[in-house]
mmCIF file of C-alpha atoms in Angstrom:
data_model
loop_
_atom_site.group_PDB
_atom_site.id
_atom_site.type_symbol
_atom_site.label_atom_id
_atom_site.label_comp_id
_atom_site.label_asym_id
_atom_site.label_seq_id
_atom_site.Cartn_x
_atom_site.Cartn_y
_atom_site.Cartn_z
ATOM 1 C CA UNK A 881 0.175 27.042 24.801
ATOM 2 C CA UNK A 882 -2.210 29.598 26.819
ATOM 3 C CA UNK A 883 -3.079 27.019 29.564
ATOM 4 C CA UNK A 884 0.856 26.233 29.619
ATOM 5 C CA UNK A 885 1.301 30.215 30.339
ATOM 6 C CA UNK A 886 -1.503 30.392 32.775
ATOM 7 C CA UNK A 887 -0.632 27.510 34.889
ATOM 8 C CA UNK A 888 2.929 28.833 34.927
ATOM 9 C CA UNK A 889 1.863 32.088 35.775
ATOM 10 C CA UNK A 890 -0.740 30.465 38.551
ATOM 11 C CA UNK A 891 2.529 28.274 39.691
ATOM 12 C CA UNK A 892 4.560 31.416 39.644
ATOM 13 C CA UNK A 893 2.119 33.811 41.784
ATOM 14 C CA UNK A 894 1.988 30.663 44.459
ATOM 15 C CA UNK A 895 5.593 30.313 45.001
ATOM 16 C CA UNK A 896 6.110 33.980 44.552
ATOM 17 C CA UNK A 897 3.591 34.702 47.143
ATOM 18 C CA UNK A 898 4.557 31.770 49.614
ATOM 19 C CA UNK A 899 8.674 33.025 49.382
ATOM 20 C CA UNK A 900 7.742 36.883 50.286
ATOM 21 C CA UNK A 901 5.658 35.663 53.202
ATOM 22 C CA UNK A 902 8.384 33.237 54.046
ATOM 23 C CA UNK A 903 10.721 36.422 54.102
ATOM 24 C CA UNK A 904 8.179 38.303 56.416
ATOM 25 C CA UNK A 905 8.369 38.859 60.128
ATOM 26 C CA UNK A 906 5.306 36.748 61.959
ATOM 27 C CA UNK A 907 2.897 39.083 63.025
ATOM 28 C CA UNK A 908 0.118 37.231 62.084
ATOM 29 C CA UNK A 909 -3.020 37.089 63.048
ATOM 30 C CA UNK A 910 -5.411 33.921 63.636
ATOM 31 C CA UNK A 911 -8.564 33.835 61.194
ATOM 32 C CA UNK A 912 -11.781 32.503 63.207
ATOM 33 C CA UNK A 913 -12.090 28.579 62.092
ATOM 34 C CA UNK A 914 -15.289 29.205 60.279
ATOM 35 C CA UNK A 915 -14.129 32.496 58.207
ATOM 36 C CA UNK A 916 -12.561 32.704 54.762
ATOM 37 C CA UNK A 917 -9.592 34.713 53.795
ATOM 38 C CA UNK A 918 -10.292 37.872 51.943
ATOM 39 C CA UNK A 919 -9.127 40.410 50.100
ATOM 40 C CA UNK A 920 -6.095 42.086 51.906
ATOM 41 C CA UNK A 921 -3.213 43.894 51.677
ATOM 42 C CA UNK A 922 -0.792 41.320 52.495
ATOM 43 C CA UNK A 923 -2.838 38.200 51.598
ATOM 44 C CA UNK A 924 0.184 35.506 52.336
ATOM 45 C CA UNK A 925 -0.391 36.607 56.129
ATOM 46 C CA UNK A 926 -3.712 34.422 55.806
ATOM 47 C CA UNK A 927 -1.477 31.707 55.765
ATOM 48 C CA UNK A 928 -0.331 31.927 59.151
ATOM 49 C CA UNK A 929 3.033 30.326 58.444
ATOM 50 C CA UNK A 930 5.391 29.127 61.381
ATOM 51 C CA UNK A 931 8.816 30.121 61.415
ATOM 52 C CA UNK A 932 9.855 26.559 60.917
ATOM 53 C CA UNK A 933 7.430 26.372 58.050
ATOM 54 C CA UNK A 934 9.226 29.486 56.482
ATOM 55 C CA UNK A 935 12.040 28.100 56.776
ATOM 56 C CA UNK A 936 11.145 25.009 55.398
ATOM 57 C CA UNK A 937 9.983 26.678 52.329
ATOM 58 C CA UNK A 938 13.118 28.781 51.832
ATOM 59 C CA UNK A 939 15.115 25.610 51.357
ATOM 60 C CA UNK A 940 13.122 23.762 49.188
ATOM 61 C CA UNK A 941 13.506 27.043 46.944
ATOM 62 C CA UNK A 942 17.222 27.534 47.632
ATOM 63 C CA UNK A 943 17.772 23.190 46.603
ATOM 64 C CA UNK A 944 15.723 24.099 43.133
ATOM 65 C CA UNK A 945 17.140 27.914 42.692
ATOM 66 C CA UNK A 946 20.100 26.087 40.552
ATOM 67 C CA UNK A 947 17.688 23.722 38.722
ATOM 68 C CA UNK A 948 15.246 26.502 37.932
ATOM 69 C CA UNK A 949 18.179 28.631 36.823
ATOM 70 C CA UNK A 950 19.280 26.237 34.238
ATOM 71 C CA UNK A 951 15.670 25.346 33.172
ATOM 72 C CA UNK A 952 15.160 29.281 32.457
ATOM 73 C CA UNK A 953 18.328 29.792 30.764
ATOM 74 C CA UNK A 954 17.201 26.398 28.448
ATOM 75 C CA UNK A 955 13.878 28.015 27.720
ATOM 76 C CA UNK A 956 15.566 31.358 26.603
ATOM 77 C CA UNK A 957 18.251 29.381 24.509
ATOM 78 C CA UNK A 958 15.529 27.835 22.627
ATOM 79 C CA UNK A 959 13.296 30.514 22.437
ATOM 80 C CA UNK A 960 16.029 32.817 20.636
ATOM 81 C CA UNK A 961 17.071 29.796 18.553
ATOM 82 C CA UNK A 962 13.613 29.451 17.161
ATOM 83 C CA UNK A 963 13.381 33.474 16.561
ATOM 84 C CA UNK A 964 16.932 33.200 14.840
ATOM 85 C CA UNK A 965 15.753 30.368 12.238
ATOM 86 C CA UNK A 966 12.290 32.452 11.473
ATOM 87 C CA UNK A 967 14.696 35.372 10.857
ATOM 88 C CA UNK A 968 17.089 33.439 8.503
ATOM 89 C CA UNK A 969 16.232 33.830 4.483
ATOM 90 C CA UNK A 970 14.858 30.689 4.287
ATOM 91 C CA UNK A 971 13.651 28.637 7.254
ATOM 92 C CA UNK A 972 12.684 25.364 6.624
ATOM 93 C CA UNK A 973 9.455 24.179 8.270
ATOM 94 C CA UNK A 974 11.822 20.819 9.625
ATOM 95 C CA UNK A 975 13.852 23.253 11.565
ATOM 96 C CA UNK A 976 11.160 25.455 12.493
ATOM 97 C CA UNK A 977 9.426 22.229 14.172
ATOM 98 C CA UNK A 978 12.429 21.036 15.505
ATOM 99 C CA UNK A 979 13.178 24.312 17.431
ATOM 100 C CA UNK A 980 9.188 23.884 18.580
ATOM 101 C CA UNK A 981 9.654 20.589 19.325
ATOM 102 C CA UNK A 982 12.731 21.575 21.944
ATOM 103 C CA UNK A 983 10.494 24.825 23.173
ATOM 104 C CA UNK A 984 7.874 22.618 24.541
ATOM 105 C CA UNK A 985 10.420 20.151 26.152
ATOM 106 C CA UNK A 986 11.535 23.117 27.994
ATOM 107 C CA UNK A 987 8.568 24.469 28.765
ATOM 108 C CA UNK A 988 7.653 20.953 29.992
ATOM 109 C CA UNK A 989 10.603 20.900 32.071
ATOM 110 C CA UNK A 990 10.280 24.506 33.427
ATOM 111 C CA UNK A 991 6.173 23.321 34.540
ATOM 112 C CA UNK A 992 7.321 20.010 35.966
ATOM 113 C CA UNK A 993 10.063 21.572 38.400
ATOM 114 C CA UNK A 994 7.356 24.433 38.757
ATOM 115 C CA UNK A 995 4.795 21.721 39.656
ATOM 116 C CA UNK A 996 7.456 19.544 41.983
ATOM 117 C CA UNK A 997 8.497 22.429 43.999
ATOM 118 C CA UNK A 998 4.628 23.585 44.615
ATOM 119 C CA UNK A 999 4.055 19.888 46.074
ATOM 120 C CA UNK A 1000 6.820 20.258 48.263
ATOM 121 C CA UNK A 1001 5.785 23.194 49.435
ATOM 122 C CA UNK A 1002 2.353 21.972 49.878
ATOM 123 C CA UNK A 1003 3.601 18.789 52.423
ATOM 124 C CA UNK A 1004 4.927 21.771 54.689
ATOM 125 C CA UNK A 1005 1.305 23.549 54.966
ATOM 126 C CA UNK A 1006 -1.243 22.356 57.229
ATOM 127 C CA UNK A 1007 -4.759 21.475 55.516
ATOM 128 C CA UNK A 1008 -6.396 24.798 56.766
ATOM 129 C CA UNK A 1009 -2.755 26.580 54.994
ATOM 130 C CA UNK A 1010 -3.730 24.603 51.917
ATOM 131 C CA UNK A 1011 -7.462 25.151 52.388
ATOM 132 C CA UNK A 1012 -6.766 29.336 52.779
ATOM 133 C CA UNK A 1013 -4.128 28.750 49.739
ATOM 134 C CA UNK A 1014 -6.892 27.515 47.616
ATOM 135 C CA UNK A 1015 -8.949 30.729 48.208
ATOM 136 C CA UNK A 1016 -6.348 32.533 47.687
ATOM 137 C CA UNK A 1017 -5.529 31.176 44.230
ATOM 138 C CA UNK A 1018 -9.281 31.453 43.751
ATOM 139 C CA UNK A 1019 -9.619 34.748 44.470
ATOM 140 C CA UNK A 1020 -6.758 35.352 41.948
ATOM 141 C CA UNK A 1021 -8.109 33.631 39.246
ATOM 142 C CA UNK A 1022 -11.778 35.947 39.670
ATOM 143 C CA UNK A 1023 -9.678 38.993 39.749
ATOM 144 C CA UNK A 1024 -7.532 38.141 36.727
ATOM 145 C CA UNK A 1025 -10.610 37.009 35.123
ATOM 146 C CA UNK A 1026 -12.822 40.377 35.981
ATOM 147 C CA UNK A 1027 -9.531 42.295 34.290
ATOM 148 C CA UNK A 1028 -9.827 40.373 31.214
ATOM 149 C CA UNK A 1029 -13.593 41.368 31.121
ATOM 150 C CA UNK A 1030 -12.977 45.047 31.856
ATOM 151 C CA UNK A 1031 -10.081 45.194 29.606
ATOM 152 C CA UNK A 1032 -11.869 43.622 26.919
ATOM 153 C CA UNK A 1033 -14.767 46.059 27.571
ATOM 154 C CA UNK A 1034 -12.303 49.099 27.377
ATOM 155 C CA UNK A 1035 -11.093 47.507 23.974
ATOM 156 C CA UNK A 1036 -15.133 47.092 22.339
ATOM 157 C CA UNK A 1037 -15.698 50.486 23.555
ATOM 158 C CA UNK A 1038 -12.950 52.096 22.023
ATOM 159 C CA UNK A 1039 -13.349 50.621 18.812
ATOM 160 C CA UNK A 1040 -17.021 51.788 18.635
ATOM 161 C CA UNK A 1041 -15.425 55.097 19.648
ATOM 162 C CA UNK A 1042 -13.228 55.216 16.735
ATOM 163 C CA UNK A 1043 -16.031 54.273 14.492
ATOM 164 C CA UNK A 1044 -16.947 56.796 11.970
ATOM 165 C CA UNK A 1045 -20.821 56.876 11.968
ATOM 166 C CA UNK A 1046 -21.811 56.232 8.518
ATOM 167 C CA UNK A 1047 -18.424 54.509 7.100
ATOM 168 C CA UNK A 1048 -18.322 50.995 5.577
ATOM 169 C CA UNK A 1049 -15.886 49.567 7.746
ATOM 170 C CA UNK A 1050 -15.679 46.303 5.213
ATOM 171 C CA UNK A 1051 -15.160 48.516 1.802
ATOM 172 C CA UNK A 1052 -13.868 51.599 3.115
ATOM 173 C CA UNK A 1053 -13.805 52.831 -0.370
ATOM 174 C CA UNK A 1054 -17.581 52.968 -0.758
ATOM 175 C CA UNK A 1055 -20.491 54.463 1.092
ATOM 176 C CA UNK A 1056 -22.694 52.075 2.612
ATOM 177 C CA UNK A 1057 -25.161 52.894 0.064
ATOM 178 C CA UNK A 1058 -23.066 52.161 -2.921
ATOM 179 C CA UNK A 1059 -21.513 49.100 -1.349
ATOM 180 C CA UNK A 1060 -22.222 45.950 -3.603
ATOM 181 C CA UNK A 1061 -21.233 43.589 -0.860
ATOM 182 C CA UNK A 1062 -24.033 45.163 1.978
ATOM 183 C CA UNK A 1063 -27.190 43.129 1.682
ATOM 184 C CA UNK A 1064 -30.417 45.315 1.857
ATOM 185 C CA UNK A 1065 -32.518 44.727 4.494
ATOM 186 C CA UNK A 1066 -36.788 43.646 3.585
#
């Protein structure tokens, strides 16, 4: 379910990123053949789209708008079905798998059209567009990854703040001393 949500969100960032560059005016500027793209302000310039390429790419996302419109609405539908059987008295574990069953078929469908339109897009780029998209997506990943780390490094820290010096965190009830599970050390 994770990798689902990160390849959507990796799909989503791409086509995201590709349609406001496609929307931008083209002042762009050439990178030297033998330099990668970096960290900028407006990294979709790296791709050095032609007009005709934008273009291209704001059709194949006007053909699909419809199609990914009724794949979204399907994912919601099922989504609050599923929450309204797990909030009847008595959901049955049939229904509950049934109403998984038809979440992943629509999550399915929602990362297949995701998936389609990306390849469509990706027969309009040139090999050094798909080469700089690569980095791109690359360089996304590493920053998405380093937030993880930091955030997960705010969250350790701020648990050791919040720990009381002294407190049996497992049997609150007892000091460590008098704590009959804490094994004493040689």
């Amino acid at each position: 379910m994770k990798t689902i949500s990160r390849l959507t969100f990796t799909f989503l960032l791409a086509a995201c990123a590709l349609l406001a560059f496609a929307t931008k005016t083209p002042a762009q500027q050439q990178l030297p053949e033998n330099q990668q793209p970096g960290p900028s302000a407006d990294p979709i310039r790296d791709l050095n789209l032609s007009p005709e390429q934008r273009e291209r790419i704001r059709a194949i996302r006007e053909e699909q708008r419809d199609e990914r419109g009724a794949v979204n609405q399907r994912l919601r539908e099922t989504n609050r079905a599923l929450e309204e059987v797990l909030d009847s008295e008595n959901p049955s574990d049939a229904e509950i798998e049934r109403h998984l069953r038809d979440i992943a078929a629509a999550q399915a469908a929602s990362l297949r059209m995701r998936v389609a339109t990306e390849m469509k897009v990706r027969k309009v780029l040139t090999p050094d567009q798909l080469a700089t998209l690569r980095v791109l997506r690359q360089n996304a990943r590493d920053t998405r990854r380093e937030r993880q780390i930091e955030n997960n490094q705010r969250r350790r820290e701020g648990m050791e703040r919040r720990r009381v010096p002294g407190r049996n965190t497992i049997a609150p009830g007892f000091p460590q001393s008098l704590d009959p599970n804490r094994r004493r050390q040689p």
